CSV table of N, CA, C and O in Angstrom, one decimal:
chain,number,residue,atom,x,y,z
A,24,UNK,N,0.8,-1.2,0.0
A,24,UNK,CA,0.0,0.0,0.0
A,24,UNK,C,0.9,1.3,0.0
A,24,UNK,O,0.4,2.3,-0.3
A,25,UNK,N,2.1,1.1,0.4
A,25,UNK,CA,3.0,2.3,0.4
A,25,UNK,C,3.3,2.8,-1.0
A,25,UNK,O,3.6,4.0,-1.2
A,26,UNK,N,3.3,2.0,-2.0
A,26,UNK,CA,3.6,2.4,-3.3
A,26,UNK,C,2.4,2.9,-4.1
A,26,UNK,O,2.5,3.1,-5.3
A,27,UNK,N,1.2,3.0,-3.4
A,27,UNK,CA,0.0,3.4,-4.1
A,27,UNK,C,0.1,4.8,-4.7
A,27,UNK,O,-0.3,5.0,-5.9
A,28,UNK,N,0.8,5.7,-4.1
A,28,UNK,CA,0.9,7.1,-4.7
A,28,UNK,C,1.8,7.1,-5.9
A,28,UNK,O,1.6,7.8,-6.8
A,29,UNK,N,2.8,6.2,-5.9
A,29,UNK,CA,3.6,6.1,-7.1
A,29,UNK,C,2.9,5.5,-8.3
A,29,UNK,O,3.0,5.9,-9.4
A,30,UNK,N,2.0,4.5,-8.0
A,30,UNK,CA,1.2,3.9,-9.0
A,30,UNK,C,0.2,4.8,-9.6
A,30,UNK,O,0.0,4.9,-10.8
A,31,UNK,N,-0.4,5.6,-8.7
A,31,UNK,CA,-1.3,6.7,-9.2
A,31,UNK,C,-0.6,7.7,-10.0
A,31,UNK,O,-1.2,8.2,-11.0
A,32,UNK,N,0.6,8.1,-9.6
A,32,UNK,CA,1.3,9.1,-10.3
A,32,UNK,C,1.6,8.6,-11.7
A,32,UNK,O,1.4,9.3,-12.7
A,33,UNK,N,2.1,7.4,-11.9
A,33,UNK,CA,2.4,6.8,-13.2
A,33,UNK,C,1.2,6.6,-14.0
A,33,UNK,O,1.2,7.0,-15.2
A,34,UNK,N,0.1,6.1,-13.4
A,34,UNK,CA,-1.1,5.9,-14.2
A,34,UNK,C,-1.8,7.1,-14.7
A,34,UNK,O,-2.6,7.1,-15.6
A,35,UNK,N,-1.6,8.2,-14.0
A,35,UNK,CA,-2.2,9.5,-14.4
A,35,UNK,C,-1.3,10.3,-15.3
A,35,UNK,O,-1.7,10.9,-16.3
A,36,UNK,N,0.0,10.3,-15.0
A,36,UNK,CA,1.0,11.2,-15.7
A,36,UNK,C,1.3,10.7,-17.1
A,36,UNK,O,1.6,11.5,-18.0
A,37,UNK,N,1.3,9.4,-17.3
A,37,UNK,CA,1.7,8.9,-18.6
A,37,UNK,C,0.6,9.3,-19.7
A,37,UNK,O,1.0,9.8,-20.7
A,38,UNK,N,-0.7,9.1,-19.4
A,38,UNK,CA,-1.7,9.6,-20.4
A,38,UNK,C,-1.6,11.1,-20.6
A,38,UNK,O,-1.8,11.6,-21.7
A,39,UNK,N,-1.4,11.8,-19.5
A,39,UNK,CA,-1.3,13.3,-19.6
A,39,UNK,C,-0.1,13.7,-20.5
A,39,UNK,O,-0.2,14.6,-21.3
A,40,UNK,N,1.0,13.0,-20.3
A,40,UNK,CA,2.2,13.3,-21.2
A,40,UNK,C,1.9,13.1,-22.6
A,40,UNK,O,2.3,13.9,-23.5
A,41,UNK,N,1.2,12.0,-23.0
A,41,UNK,CA,0.9,11.7,-24.4
A,41,UNK,C,-0.2,12.7,-24.9
A,41,UNK,O,-0.2,13.0,-26.0
A,42,UNK,N,-1.0,13.1,-24.0
A,42,UNK,CA,-2.0,14.1,-24.3
A,42,UNK,C,-1.4,15.5,-24.7
A,42,UNK,O,-1.9,16.2,-25.6
A,43,UNK,N,-0.3,15.8,-24.0
A,43,UNK,CA,0.4,17.0,-24.3
A,43,UNK,C,0.9,17.0,-25.8
A,43,UNK,O,0.9,18.0,-26.5
A,44,UNK,N,1.4,15.9,-26.2
A,44,UNK,CA,1.9,15.8,-27.6
A,44,UNK,C,0.8,15.8,-28.6
A,44,UNK,O,1.0,16.2,-29.8
A,45,UNK,N,-0.5,15.5,-28.2
A,45,UNK,CA,-1.5,15.3,-29.2
A,45,UNK,C,-2.5,16.5,-29.3
A,45,UNK,O,-3.1,16.7,-30.3
A,46,UNK,N,-2.6,17.4,-28.3
A,46,UNK,CA,-3.5,18.5,-28.3
A,46,UNK,C,-2.9,19.7,-29.1
A,46,UNK,O,-1.7,19.8,-29.4
A,47,UNK,N,-3.8,20.6,-29.4
A,47,UNK,CA,-3.4,21.9,-30.0
A,47,UNK,C,-2.5,22.7,-29.1
A,47,UNK,O,-2.5,22.5,-27.9
A,48,UNK,N,-1.8,23.6,-29.7
A,48,UNK,CA,-0.8,24.4,-29.0
A,48,UNK,C,-1.4,25.2,-27.8
A,48,UNK,O,-0.8,25.2,-26.8
A,49,UNK,N,-2.5,25.8,-28.0
A,49,UNK,CA,-3.0,26.7,-27.0
A,49,UNK,C,-3.6,25.9,-25.8
A,49,UNK,O,-3.9,26.4,-24.8
A,50,UNK,N,-3.9,24.6,-26.1
A,50,UNK,CA,-4.4,23.7,-25.0
A,50,UNK,C,-3.3,23.0,-24.2
A,50,UNK,O,-3.6,22.3,-23.2
A,51,UNK,N,-2.1,23.2,-24.6
A,51,UNK,CA,-1.0,22.5,-23.9
A,51,UNK,C,-0.7,23.1,-22.6
A,51,UNK,O,-0.3,22.3,-21.7
A,52,UNK,N,-0.8,24.4,-22.4
A,52,UNK,CA,-0.4,25.0,-21.2
A,52,UNK,C,-1.2,24.4,-20.0
A,52,UNK,O,-0.6,24.1,-19.0
A,53,UNK,N,-2.5,24.3,-20.0
A,53,UNK,CA,-3.2,23.8,-18.8
A,53,UNK,C,-2.8,22.3,-18.6
A,53,UNK,O,-2.7,21.9,-17.4
A,54,UNK,N,-2.6,21.5,-19.6
A,54,UNK,CA,-2.2,20.1,-19.4
A,54,UNK,C,-0.8,20.0,-18.8
A,54,UNK,O,-0.6,19.2,-18.0
A,55,UNK,N,0.1,20.9,-19.3
A,55,UNK,CA,1.4,20.8,-18.7
A,55,UNK,C,1.4,21.2,-17.3
A,55,UNK,O,2.1,20.6,-16.4
A,56,UNK,N,0.6,22.2,-16.9
A,56,UNK,CA,0.6,22.6,-15.5
A,56,UNK,C,-0.2,21.6,-14.6
A,56,UNK,O,0.0,21.5,-13.4
A,57,UNK,N,-1.2,20.8,-15.2
A,57,UNK,CA,-1.8,19.8,-14.5
A,57,UNK,C,-0.7,18.7,-14.2
A,57,UNK,O,-0.7,18.1,-13.1
A,58,UNK,N,0.1,18.4,-15.2
A,58,UNK,CA,1.2,17.5,-15.0
A,58,UNK,C,2.2,18.0,-13.9
A,58,UNK,O,2.6,17.2,-13.0
A,59,UNK,N,2.5,19.2,-13.9
A,59,UNK,CA,3.3,19.8,-12.9
A,59,UNK,C,2.7,19.7,-11.5
A,59,UNK,O,3.4,19.4,-10.5
A,60,UNK,N,1.4,20.0,-11.4
A,60,UNK,CA,0.7,19.9,-10.2
A,60,UNK,C,0.7,18.4,-9.6
A,60,UNK,O,0.9,18.3,-8.4
A,61,UNK,N,0.6,17.5,-10.5
A,61,UNK,CA,0.7,16.1,-10.0
A,61,UNK,C,2.1,15.8,-9.5
A,61,UNK,O,2.2,15.1,-8.5
A,62,UNK,N,3.1,16.2,-10.2
A,62,UNK,CA,4.5,16.0,-9.8
A,62,UNK,C,4.7,16.7,-8.5
A,62,UNK,O,5.4,16.1,-7.6
A,63,UNK,N,4.3,17.9,-8.3
A,63,UNK,CA,4.5,18.7,-7.1
A,63,UNK,C,3.8,18.0,-5.9
A,63,UNK,O,4.3,18.0,-4.8
A,64,UNK,N,2.6,17.4,-6.2
A,64,UNK,CA,1.9,16.7,-5.1
A,64,UNK,C,2.7,15.5,-4.6
A,64,UNK,O,2.8,15.3,-3.4
A,65,UNK,N,3.3,14.8,-5.5
A,65,UNK,CA,4.1,13.7,-5.1
A,65,UNK,C,5.4,14.1,-4.4
A,65,UNK,O,5.7,13.5,-3.4
A,66,UNK,N,6.0,15.2,-4.9
A,66,UNK,CA,7.2,15.7,-4.2
A,66,UNK,C,6.8,16.2,-2.8
A,66,UNK,O,7.6,16.0,-1.8
A,67,UNK,N,5.7,16.9,-2.7
A,67,UNK,CA,5.3,17.4,-1.4
A,67,UNK,C,5.0,16.3,-0.4
A,67,UNK,O,5.3,16.4,0.8
A,68,UNK,N,4.4,15.2,-0.9
A,68,UNK,CA,4.2,14.1,0.0
A,68,UNK,C,5.5,13.5,0.5
A,68,UNK,O,5.6,13.1,1.7
A,69,UNK,N,6.4,13.4,-0.4
A,69,UNK,CA,7.7,12.9,0.1
A,69,UNK,C,8.4,13.8,1.1
A,69,UNK,O,9.0,13.3,2.1
A,70,UNK,N,8.4,15.1,0.8
A,70,UNK,CA,9.0,16.0,1.8
A,70,UNK,C,8.3,16.0,3.1
A,70,UNK,O,8.9,16.0,4.1
A,71,UNK,N,7.0,16.0,3.1
A,71,UNK,CA,6.2,15.9,4.3
A,71,UNK,C,6.5,14.6,5.1
A,71,UNK,O,6.6,14.7,6.3
A,72,UNK,N,6.6,13.5,4.4
A,72,UNK,CA,7.0,12.3,5.1
A,72,UNK,C,8.4,12.4,5.7
A,72,UNK,O,8.6,11.9,6.9
A,73,UNK,N,9.3,13.0,5.0
A,73,UNK,CA,10.7,13.1,5.5
A,73,UNK,C,10.7,14.1,6.7
A,73,UNK,O,11.3,13.8,7.7
A,74,UNK,N,9.9,15.2,6.7
A,74,UNK,CA,9.9,16.1,7.8
A,74,UNK,C,9.2,15.4,9.0
A,74,UNK,O,9.6,15.7,10.1
A,75,UNK,N,8.2,14.6,8.8
A,75,UNK,CA,7.6,13.9,9.9
A,75,UNK,C,8.5,13.0,10.6
A,75,UNK,O,8.5,12.9,11.8
A,76,UNK,N,9.4,12.3,9.9
A,76,UNK,CA,10.3,11.4,10.5
A,76,UNK,C,11.4,12.1,11.2
A,76,UNK,O,11.9,11.7,12.2
A,77,UNK,N,11.9,13.2,10.6
A,77,UNK,CA,13.0,13.9,11.2
A,77,UNK,C,12.7,14.9,12.3
A,77,UNK,O,13.5,15.1,13.3
A,78,UNK,N,11.5,15.5,12.3
A,78,UNK,CA,11.2,16.5,13.3
A,78,UNK,C,10.6,15.8,14.6
A,78,UNK,O,10.6,16.4,15.7
A,79,UNK,N,10.1,14.6,14.5
A,79,UNK,CA,9.6,13.9,15.6
A,79,UNK,C,8.6,14.7,16.5
A,79,UNK,O,8.7,14.8,17.7
A,80,UNK,N,7.6,15.2,15.8
A,80,UNK,CA,6.5,15.9,16.5
A,80,UNK,C,5.2,15.0,16.3
A,80,UNK,O,5.2,14.1,15.5
A,81,UNK,N,4.2,15.4,17.0
A,81,UNK,CA,2.9,14.6,16.9
A,81,UNK,C,2.3,14.8,15.5
A,81,UNK,O,2.4,15.8,14.9
A,82,UNK,N,1.6,13.8,15.1
A,82,UNK,CA,0.9,13.8,13.8
A,82,UNK,C,-0.1,14.9,13.7
A,82,UNK,O,-0.2,15.6,12.7
A,83,UNK,N,-0.8,15.1,14.8
A,83,UNK,CA,-1.9,16.2,14.8
A,83,UNK,C,-1.2,17.6,14.5
A,83,UNK,O,-1.7,18.4,13.7
A,84,UNK,N,-0.1,17.9,15.2
A,84,UNK,CA,0.6,19.1,15.1
A,84,UNK,C,1.1,19.3,13.7
A,84,UNK,O,1.2,20.3,13.1
A,85,UNK,N,1.7,18.2,13.1
A,85,UNK,CA,2.2,18.2,11.8
A,85,UNK,C,1.2,18.5,10.7
A,85,UNK,O,1.4,19.3,9.9
A,86,UNK,N,0.0,17.8,10.8
A,86,UNK,CA,-1.0,18.0,9.8
A,86,UNK,C,-1.7,19.3,10.0
A,86,UNK,O,-2.3,19.8,9.0
A,87,UNK,N,-1.7,19.9,11.2
A,87,UNK,CA,-2.3,21.2,11.4
A,87,UNK,C,-1.4,22.4,11.1
A,87,UNK,O,-1.9,23.5,10.7
A,88,UNK,N,-0.1,22.3,11.1
A,88,UNK,CA,0.7,23.4,11.0
A,88,UNK,C,1.7,23.3,9.8
A,88,UNK,O,1.8,24.2,9.0
A,89,UNK,N,2.5,22.3,9.7
A,89,UNK,CA,3.6,22.2,8.8
A,89,UNK,C,3.1,21.7,7.4
A,89,UNK,O,3.5,22.3,6.4
A,90,UNK,N,2.3,20.7,7.3
A,90,UNK,CA,1.9,20.2,6.0
A,90,UNK,C,1.2,21.2,5.1
A,90,UNK,O,1.5,21.3,4.0
A,91,UNK,N,0.2,21.9,5.6
A,91,UNK,CA,-0.5,22.9,4.8
A,91,UNK,C,0.4,24.0,4.2
A,91,UNK,O,0.3,24.4,3.1
A,92,UNK,N,1.3,24.4,5.0
A,92,UNK,CA,2.3,25.4,4.6
A,92,UNK,C,3.2,24.9,3.5
A,92,UNK,O,3.4,25.6,2.5
A,93,UNK,N,3.7,23.7,3.7
A,93,UNK,CA,4.6,23.1,2.7
A,93,UNK,C,3.8,22.9,1.4
A,93,UNK,O,4.4,23.2,0.3
A,94,UNK,N,2.6,22.4,1.4
A,94,UNK,CA,1.8,22.1,0.2
A,94,UNK,C,1.6,23.4,-0.5
A,94,UNK,O,1.7,23.5,-1.8
A,95,UNK,N,1.2,24.5,0.1
A,95,UNK,CA,0.9,25.7,-0.6
A,95,UNK,C,2.2,26.3,-1.1
A,95,UNK,O,2.2,26.9,-2.2
A,96,UNK,N,3.3,26.2,-0.4
A,96,UNK,CA,4.5,26.7,-0.9
A,96,UNK,C,5.0,25.9,-2.1
A,96,UNK,O,5.4,26.6,-3.1
A,97,UNK,N,4.8,24.6,-2.1
A,97,UNK,CA,5.2,23.8,-3.3
A,97,UNK,C,4.3,24.1,-4.5
A,97,UNK,O,4.8,24.0,-5.6
A,98,UNK,N,3.0,24.3,-4.2
A,98,UNK,CA,2.1,24.7,-5.3
A,98,UNK,C,2.5,26.0,-5.9
A,98,UNK,O,2.3,26.2,-7.1
A,99,UNK,N,2.9,27.0,-5.1
A,99,UNK,CA,3.2,28.3,-5.6
A,99,UNK,C,4.5,28.4,-6.4
A,99,UNK,O,4.7,29.3,-7.2
A,100,UNK,N,5.5,27.6,-6.1
A,100,UNK,CA,6.8,27.7,-6.7
A,100,UNK,C,6.8,27.6,-8.2
A,100,UNK,O,7.4,28.4,-8.9
A,101,UNK,N,6.1,26.6,-8.8
A,101,UNK,CA,6.1,26.6,-10.3
A,101,UNK,C,5.4,27.8,-10.9
A,101,UNK,O,5.8,28.3,-12.0
A,102,UNK,N,4.4,28.3,-10.2
A,102,UNK,CA,3.6,29.4,-10.8
A,102,UNK,C,4.5,30.7,-10.7
A,102,UNK,O,4.6,31.5,-11.6
A,103,UNK,N,5.2,30.8,-9.6
A,103,UNK,CA,6.1,32.0,-9.4
A,103,UNK,C,7.2,31.9,-10.5
A,103,UNK,O,7.6,33.0,-11.0
A,104,UNK,N,7.8,30.8,-10.7
A,104,UNK,CA,8.8,30.6,-11.7
A,104,UNK,C,8.3,31.0,-13.1
A,104,UNK,O,8.9,31.7,-13.8
A,105,UNK,N,7.1,30.5,-13.4
A,105,UNK,CA,6.5,30.8,-14.7
A,105,UNK,C,6.2,32.2,-14.8
A,105,UNK,O,6.4,32.8,-15.9
A,106,UNK,N,5.7,32.9,-13.7
A,106,UNK,CA,5.4,34.3,-13.8
A,106,UNK,C,6.6,35.2,-13.9
A,106,UNK,O,6.6,36.2,-14.6
A,107,UNK,N,7.7,34.8,-13.2
A,107,UNK,CA,8.9,35.7,-13.2
A,107,UNK,C,9.8,35.5,-14.3
A,107,UNK,O,10.5,36.4,-14.8
A,108,UNK,N,9.9,34.2,-14.8
A,108,UNK,CA,10.9,33.9,-15.8
A,108,UNK,C,10.4,33.7,-17.2
A,108,UNK,O,10.9,34.2,-18.2
A,109,UNK,N,9.3,33.0,-17.3
A,109,UNK,CA,8.8,32.5,-18.6
A,109,UNK,C,7.7,33.4,-19.2
A,109,UNK,O,7.8,33.9,-20.4
A,110,UNK,N,6.7,33.6,-18.5
A,110,UNK,CA,5.5,34.3,-19.0
A,110,UNK,C,5.6,35.8,-19.2
A,110,UNK,O,6.2,36.4,-18.4
A,111,UNK,N,4.9,36.3,-20.2
A,111,UNK,CA,4.9,37.7,-20.3
A,111,UNK,C,3.4,38.2,-20.4
A,111,UNK,O,3.1,39.4,-20.4
A,112,UNK,N,2.5,37.3,-20.3
A,112,UNK,CA,1.0,37.6,-20.3
A,112,UNK,C,0.4,37.2,-19.0
A,112,UNK,O,0.5,36.1,-18.5
A,113,UNK,N,-0.3,38.2,-18.4
A,113,UNK,CA,-1.0,37.9,-17.1
A,113,UNK,C,-2.1,37.0,-17.2
A,113,UNK,O,-2.5,36.2,-16.3
A,114,UNK,N,-2.8,36.9,-18.3
A,114,UNK,CA,-4.0,36.1,-18.5
A,114,UNK,C,-3.7,34.6,-18.5
A,114,UNK,O,-4.5,33.7,-18.2
A,115,UNK,N,-2.4,34.3,-18.9
A,115,UNK,CA,-2.0,32.9,-18.8
A,115,UNK,C,-1.7,32.4,-17.4
A,115,UNK,O,-1.7,31.2,-17.1
A,116,UNK,N,-1.4,33.3,-16.5
A,116,UNK,CA,-1.1,32.9,-15.1
A,116,UNK,C,-2.3,32.3,-14.4
A,116,UNK,O,-2.2,31.4,-13.6
A,117,UNK,N,-3.5,32.8,-14.7
A,117,UNK,CA,-4.7,32.3,-14.0
A,117,UNK,C,-4.9,30.8,-14.5
A,117,UNK,O,-5.2,30.0,-13.7
A,118,UNK,N,-4.8,30.6,-15.8
A,118,UNK,CA,-5.0,29.3,-16.3
A,118,UNK,C,-3.9,28.3,-15.7
A,118,UNK,O,-4.2,27.2,-15.3
A,119,UNK,N,-2.7,28.8,-15.7
A,119,UNK,CA,-1.6,27.9,-15.1
A,119,UNK,C,-1.8,27.7,-13.6
A,119,UNK,O,-1.6,26.5,-13.1
A,120,UNK,N,-2.3,28.7,-12.9
A,120,UNK,CA,-2.6,28.5,-11.4
A,120,UNK,C,-3.7,27.5,-11.2
A,120,UNK,O,-3.6,26.6,-10.3
A,121,UNK,N,-4.8,27.6,-12.0
A,121,UNK,CA,-5.9,26.7,-11.8
A,121,UNK,C,-5.5,25.3,-12.2
A,121,UNK,O,-5.9,24.4,-11.5
A,122,UNK,N,-4.8,25.1,-13.2
A,122,UNK,CA,-4.4,23.8,-13.7
A,122,UNK,C,-3.4,23.1,-12.7
A,122,UNK,O,-3.5,21.9,-12.4
A,123,UNK,N,-2.5,23.9,-12.1
A,123,UNK,CA,-1.7,23.4,-11.1
A,123,UNK,C,-2.4,22.9,-9.9
A,123,UNK,O,-2.2,21.9,-9.3
A,124,UNK,N,-3.4,23.7,-9.4
A,124,UNK,CA,-4.2,23.4,-8.3
A,124,UNK,C,-5.1,22.2,-8.6
A,124,UNK,O,-5.3,21.3,-7.7
A,125,UNK,N,-5.6,22.0,-9.8
A,125,UNK,CA,-6.4,20.9,-10.1
A,125,UNK,C,-5.5,19.6,-10.2
A,125,UNK,O,-5.9,18.5,-9.7
A,126,UNK,N,-4.4,19.7,-10.7
A,126,UNK,CA,-3.4,18.6,-10.8
A,126,UNK,C,-3.0,18.2,-9.4
A,126,UNK,O,-2.7,17.0,-9.1
A,127,UNK,N,-2.8,19.1,-8.5
A,127,UNK,CA,-2.4,18.8,-7.1
A,127,UNK,C,-3.4,18.0,-6.4
A,127,UNK,O,-3.2,17.1,-5.7
């Protein structure tokens, strides 16, 4: 049961990857950011598990304080990178933000 999140990641991300190659150019951005959101969710789960093991605090305190902050931070990082480095249009940021949140 421990590998369930990896199986879900592979089973969802492989069709999304092939979908990126098949859709029109203007439809690729939301699909790419959904893929990024799925990857970030897996990464956040790994980081949260690592922090839980190393910090040795109660599970209730961890889920109430540290995990929500980490997840929101990890969701915001790809959007901030896209906004500051890649994108020049503000209207694409809303689409990218929504797709990342849906993928997460």
